[in-house]
């Protein structure tokens, strides 16, 4: 700006000056809209965790750690406690194990990778992308820079960790299923869950067979992995839309999560059956028996173990929550590792899902709330631990120099073709579900992301081939399957998260969000199937408006009568 022939430039404030003003206004209770819109304020507030209960702080904490640059003391103390626990565990492991846990050892590298992946996930979570993208990129960076080496004998450890993560994923899927909701809209859930999955499964198998020269069994096994939807990508994005009121009237967010659970269960079960047939050394009769035995055996074990979790422990036990958690987790591990031992790998994942589902049915019948199931909370904590491990080691398994450019190009085309076809099929079969065209498109887009199942199952074939000392050609095929799965994560997870976040506000109708959570609602970040209602949103809106109009008319009449009485009395 030029004043009296001189240029008057506004002086830019330094970081310390801006921070001092923010801190001063926080202490005086005044807020400046300009400061609130600054990048410093926004970044610091996104990193802070606000608590609803009173928090103690040491004297002078605000002077040493001013608002909002530093976290509140409770958040700071939690971070310090996690660091101390990690150091204690590492020290104990070093004393017991020795060189592998020492700096430079593979166990130490895995621990560093997990911590770094968690931090990378945190940085990515400051954007609209899911945490797993940052974890995957950290693993990719560590491997290709040379900071981590998890090959050799240590691959057995990473393979078992993937199975632990798979048990947690499937258990959480089973705990999310509500029998009342399924009884209400089971046709919609099964139709949208199985038909698009089947189309993508077959299409991946056909395309990779003809364009990547995979044998039919290998291409179908790859199809069973790629066709799975990732709840780890879908749930955080849907929660943000759900809290703003988008699609809530028809229960669209929870419908999507329900179908994703069915989708994942189908993928893992079919993969287990195909891999059992491929890698078993038994006769033809044993291979033919794989499918029925895996399905019936998995269902039978799941119902039995879920029924057992109803009575053991007794529901009034003071330690009922931790014991039920360990019972369910131990049963899932038994199902996965036990089915692998007897060469019926397809039975284990089904057993995990149905054990969790059966147990949840009984627990809800005893008074537990599906949306406030403490066992589900425990498995969320398990997932917080295993998520950076799973995606860190998945990213660390990619060696960019060894990637085949032909596979990457053909694989990219196959993945996007299958995503487009799946979206079209989903929109086409979603008739009779009381969803308009925009909502159908959004539902179809939500199921394009790949991540959790692909990370857990992608390297399984490579481990099986290595353990059985198969031919070099089969090792090459297993490596191709693993790289294809990781490529599907990189191509679909970030894009899917962005499309869900952007299209949700454009394609879904917004209703007024709930201002105060109802009594007992303590886990709103876990959308449940309990509130699924595929209804006519227009009819509901009109009914609400009608009720509001009647209430308004009644209040107006009451006020008018009160005014008349007051006037008569006055005169």
Short mmCIF file of C-alpha atoms in Angstrom, two decimals, residues 136-464:
data_model
loop_
_atom_site.label_atom_id
_atom_site.label_comp_id
_atom_site.label_asym_id
_atom_site.label_seq_id
_atom_site.Cartn_x
_atom_site.Cartn_y
_atom_site.Cartn_z
CA UNK A 136 3.11 -48.24 4.60
CA UNK A 137 5.26 -45.41 3.25
CA UNK A 138 7.56 -45.56 6.29
CA UNK A 139 8.12 -49.28 5.74
CA UNK A 140 8.79 -48.65 2.05
CA UNK A 141 11.31 -45.93 2.94
CA UNK A 142 13.11 -48.01 5.57
CA UNK A 143 13.50 -50.97 3.21
CA UNK A 144 14.76 -49.09 0.18
CA UNK A 145 17.11 -46.79 2.12
CA UNK A 146 18.63 -49.80 3.87
CA UNK A 147 17.57 -49.04 7.45
CA UNK A 148 15.80 -52.35 7.97
CA UNK A 149 16.34 -55.96 6.91
CA UNK A 150 13.68 -58.46 7.93
CA UNK A 151 14.65 -61.22 5.51
CA UNK A 152 16.12 -64.61 6.33
CA UNK A 153 14.98 -66.53 9.39
CA UNK A 154 13.14 -63.47 10.71
CA UNK A 155 10.47 -63.88 8.01
CA UNK A 156 8.95 -66.59 10.24
CA UNK A 157 8.42 -63.98 12.96
CA UNK A 158 6.79 -61.47 10.61
CA UNK A 159 4.56 -64.22 9.16
CA UNK A 160 3.23 -65.11 12.63
CA UNK A 161 2.68 -61.43 13.44
CA UNK A 162 0.52 -61.15 10.32
CA UNK A 163 -1.64 -64.00 11.60
CA UNK A 164 -2.09 -62.23 14.93
CA UNK A 165 -3.19 -59.12 13.05
CA UNK A 166 -5.58 -61.21 10.93
CA UNK A 167 -7.22 -62.64 14.06
CA UNK A 168 -7.76 -59.11 15.41
CA UNK A 169 -9.23 -57.90 12.10
CA UNK A 170 -11.68 -60.79 11.83
CA UNK A 171 -12.68 -60.64 15.51
CA UNK A 172 -13.53 -56.96 15.22
CA UNK A 173 -15.61 -57.73 12.12
CA UNK A 174 -17.55 -60.39 14.02
CA UNK A 175 -18.17 -58.15 17.02
CA UNK A 176 -19.62 -55.43 14.79
CA UNK A 177 -22.39 -57.67 13.43
CA UNK A 178 -25.84 -57.24 14.98
CA UNK A 179 -28.41 -60.04 14.46
CA UNK A 180 -31.32 -57.58 14.74
CA UNK A 181 -29.87 -55.43 11.99
CA UNK A 182 -29.24 -58.45 9.76
CA UNK A 183 -32.78 -59.66 10.29
CA UNK A 184 -33.98 -56.22 9.26
CA UNK A 185 -31.95 -55.78 6.05
CA UNK A 186 -30.22 -59.13 5.54
CA UNK A 187 -31.18 -59.25 1.86
CA UNK A 188 -29.50 -55.90 1.19
CA UNK A 189 -26.38 -56.80 3.19
CA UNK A 190 -25.90 -60.20 1.55
CA UNK A 191 -26.69 -58.90 -1.92
CA UNK A 192 -24.34 -55.92 -1.74
CA UNK A 193 -21.72 -57.92 0.12
CA UNK A 194 -21.44 -61.03 -2.03
CA UNK A 195 -22.41 -60.14 -5.61
CA UNK A 196 -19.89 -57.29 -6.20
CA UNK A 197 -17.26 -59.31 -4.33
CA UNK A 198 -17.86 -62.33 -6.59
CA UNK A 199 -17.66 -60.20 -9.75
CA UNK A 200 -14.36 -58.62 -8.70
CA UNK A 201 -12.97 -61.98 -7.54
CA UNK A 202 -13.67 -63.60 -10.91
CA UNK A 203 -12.56 -60.57 -12.93
CA UNK A 204 -9.19 -60.33 -11.17
CA UNK A 205 -8.69 -64.04 -11.72
CA UNK A 206 -9.43 -63.82 -15.45
CA UNK A 207 -7.40 -60.66 -16.10
CA UNK A 208 -4.29 -61.79 -14.22
CA UNK A 209 -4.46 -65.19 -15.88
CA UNK A 210 -4.42 -63.76 -19.40
CA UNK A 211 -2.30 -60.62 -18.93
CA UNK A 212 0.19 -61.74 -16.26
CA UNK A 213 0.29 -65.43 -17.26
CA UNK A 214 -0.70 -66.63 -13.80
CA UNK A 215 -2.00 -70.22 -13.60
CA UNK A 216 -5.71 -70.42 -12.84
CA UNK A 217 -5.29 -71.45 -9.19
CA UNK A 218 -2.80 -68.65 -8.58
CA UNK A 219 -4.94 -66.03 -10.30
CA UNK A 220 -8.05 -67.11 -8.36
CA UNK A 221 -6.12 -67.01 -5.09
CA UNK A 222 -4.99 -63.49 -5.97
CA UNK A 223 -8.58 -62.56 -6.82
CA UNK A 224 -9.80 -63.74 -3.41
CA UNK A 225 -7.29 -61.39 -1.74
CA UNK A 226 -7.74 -58.31 -3.93
CA UNK A 227 -11.57 -58.35 -3.79
CA UNK A 228 -11.62 -57.63 -0.04
CA UNK A 229 -12.59 -54.15 1.21
CA UNK A 230 -10.52 -52.46 3.91
CA UNK A 231 -12.39 -51.33 7.05
CA UNK A 232 -9.20 -49.55 8.17
CA UNK A 233 -9.69 -47.07 5.32
CA UNK A 234 -13.49 -46.94 5.25
CA UNK A 235 -14.30 -46.52 8.96
CA UNK A 236 -12.34 -43.29 9.73
CA UNK A 237 -13.68 -41.58 6.61
CA UNK A 238 -17.26 -42.64 7.30
CA UNK A 239 -17.02 -41.54 10.91
CA UNK A 240 -16.14 -37.99 9.85
CA UNK A 241 -19.19 -37.92 7.55
CA UNK A 242 -21.39 -39.57 10.16
CA UNK A 243 -20.57 -37.01 12.86
CA UNK A 244 -21.55 -34.22 10.42
CA UNK A 245 -24.89 -35.89 9.71
CA UNK A 246 -24.27 -37.13 6.16
CA UNK A 247 -26.23 -40.29 5.30
CA UNK A 248 -27.26 -40.89 8.91
CA UNK A 249 -31.03 -40.95 8.25
CA UNK A 250 -30.71 -44.06 6.09
CA UNK A 251 -27.86 -45.62 8.07
CA UNK A 252 -25.58 -45.58 5.03
CA UNK A 253 -22.27 -45.44 6.97
CA UNK A 254 -23.14 -48.44 9.09
CA UNK A 255 -24.53 -50.34 6.10
CA UNK A 256 -21.19 -49.90 4.34
CA UNK A 257 -19.29 -51.19 7.38
CA UNK A 258 -21.60 -54.20 7.64
CA UNK A 259 -21.04 -55.18 4.03
CA UNK A 260 -17.28 -54.68 4.42
CA UNK A 261 -17.31 -57.26 7.23
CA UNK A 262 -19.13 -59.81 5.07
CA UNK A 263 -16.78 -59.01 2.21
CA UNK A 264 -13.65 -59.62 4.30
CA UNK A 265 -14.99 -62.87 5.76
CA UNK A 266 -15.72 -64.19 2.25
CA UNK A 267 -12.25 -63.22 0.99
CA UNK A 268 -10.38 -64.85 3.86
CA UNK A 269 -12.46 -68.02 3.74
CA UNK A 270 -12.09 -68.50 -0.04
CA UNK A 271 -8.38 -67.71 0.16
CA UNK A 272 -7.96 -70.33 2.88
CA UNK A 273 -9.72 -72.99 0.82
CA UNK A 274 -7.75 -72.24 -2.37
CA UNK A 275 -4.40 -72.07 -0.57
CA UNK A 276 -5.16 -75.34 1.23
CA UNK A 277 -5.76 -77.05 -2.11
CA UNK A 278 -2.66 -75.51 -3.69
CA UNK A 279 -0.16 -76.24 -0.95
CA UNK A 280 -1.42 -79.50 0.47
CA UNK A 281 0.49 -82.66 -0.27
CA UNK A 282 -2.51 -84.91 0.30
CA UNK A 283 -4.50 -86.86 -2.31
CA UNK A 284 -7.38 -85.81 -4.55
CA UNK A 285 -10.09 -86.83 -2.05
CA UNK A 286 -8.53 -84.58 0.58
CA UNK A 287 -8.53 -81.66 -1.84
CA UNK A 288 -12.18 -82.23 -2.78
CA UNK A 289 -13.12 -82.25 0.91
CA UNK A 290 -11.47 -78.89 1.51
CA UNK A 291 -14.45 -76.64 0.74
CA UNK A 292 -17.23 -78.40 2.70
CA UNK A 293 -14.99 -79.30 5.64
CA UNK A 294 -13.61 -75.75 5.90
CA UNK A 295 -17.07 -74.16 5.79
CA UNK A 296 -18.79 -76.59 8.17
CA UNK A 297 -15.78 -76.92 10.43
CA UNK A 298 -15.30 -73.16 10.68
CA UNK A 299 -18.99 -72.53 11.40
CA UNK A 300 -19.10 -75.37 13.94
CA UNK A 301 -16.04 -74.22 15.84
CA UNK A 302 -17.19 -70.59 15.80
CA UNK A 303 -20.63 -71.38 17.23
CA UNK A 304 -19.15 -73.72 19.85
CA UNK A 305 -16.49 -71.25 21.02
CA UNK A 306 -18.94 -68.34 21.07
CA UNK A 307 -21.37 -70.44 23.11
CA UNK A 308 -18.54 -71.33 25.50
CA UNK A 309 -17.68 -67.63 25.93
CA UNK A 310 -21.23 -67.07 27.19
CA UNK A 311 -20.72 -69.28 30.23
CA UNK A 312 -16.97 -68.97 30.78
CA UNK A 313 -16.43 -66.76 32.68
CA UNK A 314 -19.63 -66.25 34.67
CA UNK A 315 -21.23 -62.93 33.70
CA UNK A 316 -21.05 -61.52 37.24
CA UNK A 317 -17.32 -62.13 37.58
CA UNK A 318 -15.37 -59.00 38.53
CA UNK A 319 -12.85 -59.79 35.77
CA UNK A 320 -15.43 -60.72 33.14
CA UNK A 321 -14.18 -58.21 30.53
CA UNK A 322 -10.46 -59.18 30.45
CA UNK A 323 -11.28 -62.90 30.67
CA UNK A 324 -13.80 -62.71 27.83
CA UNK A 325 -11.29 -60.75 25.77
CA UNK A 326 -8.58 -63.35 26.30
CA UNK A 327 -11.04 -66.20 25.67
CA UNK A 328 -12.07 -64.71 22.33
CA UNK A 329 -8.52 -63.82 21.31
CA UNK A 330 -7.18 -67.22 22.37
CA UNK A 331 -9.97 -68.99 20.52
CA UNK A 332 -9.21 -67.01 17.37
CA UNK A 333 -5.53 -67.89 17.56
CA UNK A 334 -6.44 -71.54 18.11
CA UNK A 335 -8.72 -71.49 15.07
CA UNK A 336 -6.14 -69.91 12.73
CA UNK A 337 -3.04 -71.80 13.86
CA UNK A 338 -4.92 -75.05 14.49
CA UNK A 339 -6.59 -75.10 11.07
CA UNK A 340 -3.21 -74.48 9.47
CA UNK A 341 -1.72 -77.38 11.41
CA UNK A 342 -4.36 -79.84 10.14
CA UNK A 343 -4.15 -78.35 6.60
CA UNK A 344 -7.67 -76.89 6.55
CA UNK A 345 -6.65 -73.20 6.53
CA UNK A 346 -10.04 -72.02 5.26
CA UNK A 347 -11.81 -73.14 8.45
CA UNK A 348 -9.80 -70.91 10.80
CA UNK A 349 -10.89 -67.44 9.59
CA UNK A 350 -14.55 -68.49 9.46
CA UNK A 351 -14.25 -69.83 12.99
CA UNK A 352 -12.83 -66.50 14.21
CA UNK A 353 -15.64 -64.42 12.67
CA UNK A 354 -18.46 -66.66 13.88
CA UNK A 355 -17.00 -67.10 17.36
CA UNK A 356 -16.97 -63.32 17.80
CA UNK A 357 -20.44 -62.97 16.29
CA UNK A 358 -21.97 -65.75 18.42
CA UNK A 359 -20.36 -64.45 21.61
CA UNK A 360 -21.53 -60.92 20.85
CA UNK A 361 -25.11 -62.15 20.38
CA UNK A 362 -25.10 -63.80 23.80
CA UNK A 363 -23.44 -60.84 25.51
CA UNK A 364 -25.92 -58.37 24.02
CA UNK A 365 -28.74 -60.63 25.23
CA UNK A 366 -27.32 -60.31 28.75
CA UNK A 367 -27.48 -56.52 28.63
CA UNK A 368 -24.27 -55.37 26.93
CA UNK A 369 -24.70 -52.62 24.36
CA UNK A 370 -23.40 -53.47 20.90
CA UNK A 371 -21.98 -49.97 20.49
CA UNK A 372 -20.38 -50.01 23.94
CA UNK A 373 -19.02 -53.55 24.06
CA UNK A 374 -15.91 -53.42 26.30
CA UNK A 375 -14.42 -56.45 24.55
CA UNK A 376 -14.55 -54.52 21.28
CA UNK A 377 -12.68 -51.72 23.02
CA UNK A 378 -9.96 -54.16 24.04
CA UNK A 379 -9.58 -55.38 20.45
CA UNK A 380 -9.32 -51.78 19.28
CA UNK A 381 -6.33 -51.44 21.61
CA UNK A 382 -4.86 -54.64 20.17
CA UNK A 383 -5.30 -53.18 16.68
CA UNK A 384 -3.54 -49.95 17.71
CA UNK A 385 -0.51 -52.12 18.56
CA UNK A 386 -0.60 -54.43 15.55
CA UNK A 387 -1.61 -51.91 12.86
CA UNK A 388 1.84 -50.23 12.61
CA UNK A 389 3.49 -53.66 12.79
CA UNK A 390 1.37 -55.06 9.96
CA UNK A 391 1.66 -52.13 7.57
CA UNK A 392 5.25 -51.37 8.53
CA UNK A 393 6.48 -54.85 7.62
CA UNK A 394 4.22 -54.87 4.54
CA UNK A 395 5.84 -51.69 3.24
CA UNK A 396 9.27 -53.05 4.18
CA UNK A 397 8.71 -56.07 1.95
CA UNK A 398 8.72 -53.89 -1.19
CA UNK A 399 12.06 -53.59 -2.95
CA UNK A 400 11.62 -50.99 -5.65
CA UNK A 401 14.70 -52.06 -7.61
CA UNK A 402 13.32 -55.59 -7.93
CA UNK A 403 9.85 -54.58 -9.13
CA UNK A 404 8.93 -55.66 -12.64
CA UNK A 405 7.77 -52.60 -14.63
CA UNK A 406 5.60 -54.84 -16.80
CA UNK A 407 3.80 -56.21 -13.72
CA UNK A 408 3.31 -52.71 -12.32
CA UNK A 409 1.81 -51.40 -15.56
CA UNK A 410 -0.46 -54.40 -16.18
CA UNK A 411 -1.37 -54.63 -12.50
CA UNK A 412 -2.35 -50.96 -12.37
CA UNK A 413 -4.65 -51.43 -15.33
CA UNK A 414 -6.22 -54.59 -13.89
CA UNK A 415 -6.83 -52.99 -10.49
CA UNK A 416 -8.52 -49.88 -11.86
CA UNK A 417 -10.59 -51.85 -14.39
CA UNK A 418 -11.87 -54.10 -11.59
CA UNK A 419 -12.65 -51.10 -9.36
CA UNK A 420 -14.68 -49.44 -12.12
CA UNK A 421 -16.56 -52.66 -12.92
CA UNK A 422 -17.29 -53.26 -9.23
CA UNK A 423 -18.66 -49.73 -8.84
CA UNK A 424 -20.91 -50.22 -11.88
CA UNK A 425 -22.15 -53.61 -10.63
CA UNK A 426 -22.89 -52.24 -7.17
CA UNK A 427 -24.89 -49.34 -8.56
CA UNK A 428 -26.74 -51.70 -10.89
CA UNK A 429 -27.80 -54.26 -8.26
CA UNK A 430 -28.73 -51.75 -5.53
CA UNK A 431 -32.33 -51.59 -6.74
CA UNK A 432 -35.16 -51.96 -4.25
CA UNK A 433 -32.95 -50.73 -1.38
CA UNK A 434 -34.56 -47.26 -1.12
CA UNK A 435 -31.31 -45.57 -2.10
CA UNK A 436 -31.28 -42.84 -4.72
CA UNK A 437 -28.74 -42.74 -7.53
CA UNK A 438 -26.27 -40.49 -5.70
CA UNK A 439 -26.34 -42.69 -2.61
CA UNK A 440 -25.78 -45.81 -4.71
CA UNK A 441 -22.73 -44.21 -6.30
CA UNK A 442 -21.33 -43.25 -2.90
CA UNK A 443 -21.88 -46.74 -1.50
CA UNK A 444 -20.11 -48.24 -4.52
CA UNK A 445 -17.16 -45.82 -4.23
CA UNK A 446 -16.76 -46.65 -0.53
CA UNK A 447 -15.85 -50.27 -1.33
CA UNK A 448 -12.92 -49.56 -3.64
CA UNK A 449 -10.19 -49.31 -0.96
CA UNK A 450 -7.79 -52.22 -0.34
CA UNK A 451 -5.47 -52.49 2.67
CA UNK A 452 -5.91 -54.78 5.69
CA UNK A 453 -6.65 -58.18 4.15
CA UNK A 454 -4.17 -57.57 1.34
CA UNK A 455 -1.41 -56.72 3.84
CA UNK A 456 -2.21 -59.78 5.99
CA UNK A 457 -2.62 -62.37 3.22
CA UNK A 458 -0.40 -61.06 0.41
CA UNK A 459 2.86 -62.67 1.66
CA UNK A 460 1.24 -65.93 2.87
CA UNK A 461 1.79 -67.77 -0.41
CA UNK A 462 5.46 -66.74 -0.46
CA UNK A 463 5.97 -68.17 3.02
CA UNK A 464 4.21 -71.43 2.05
#
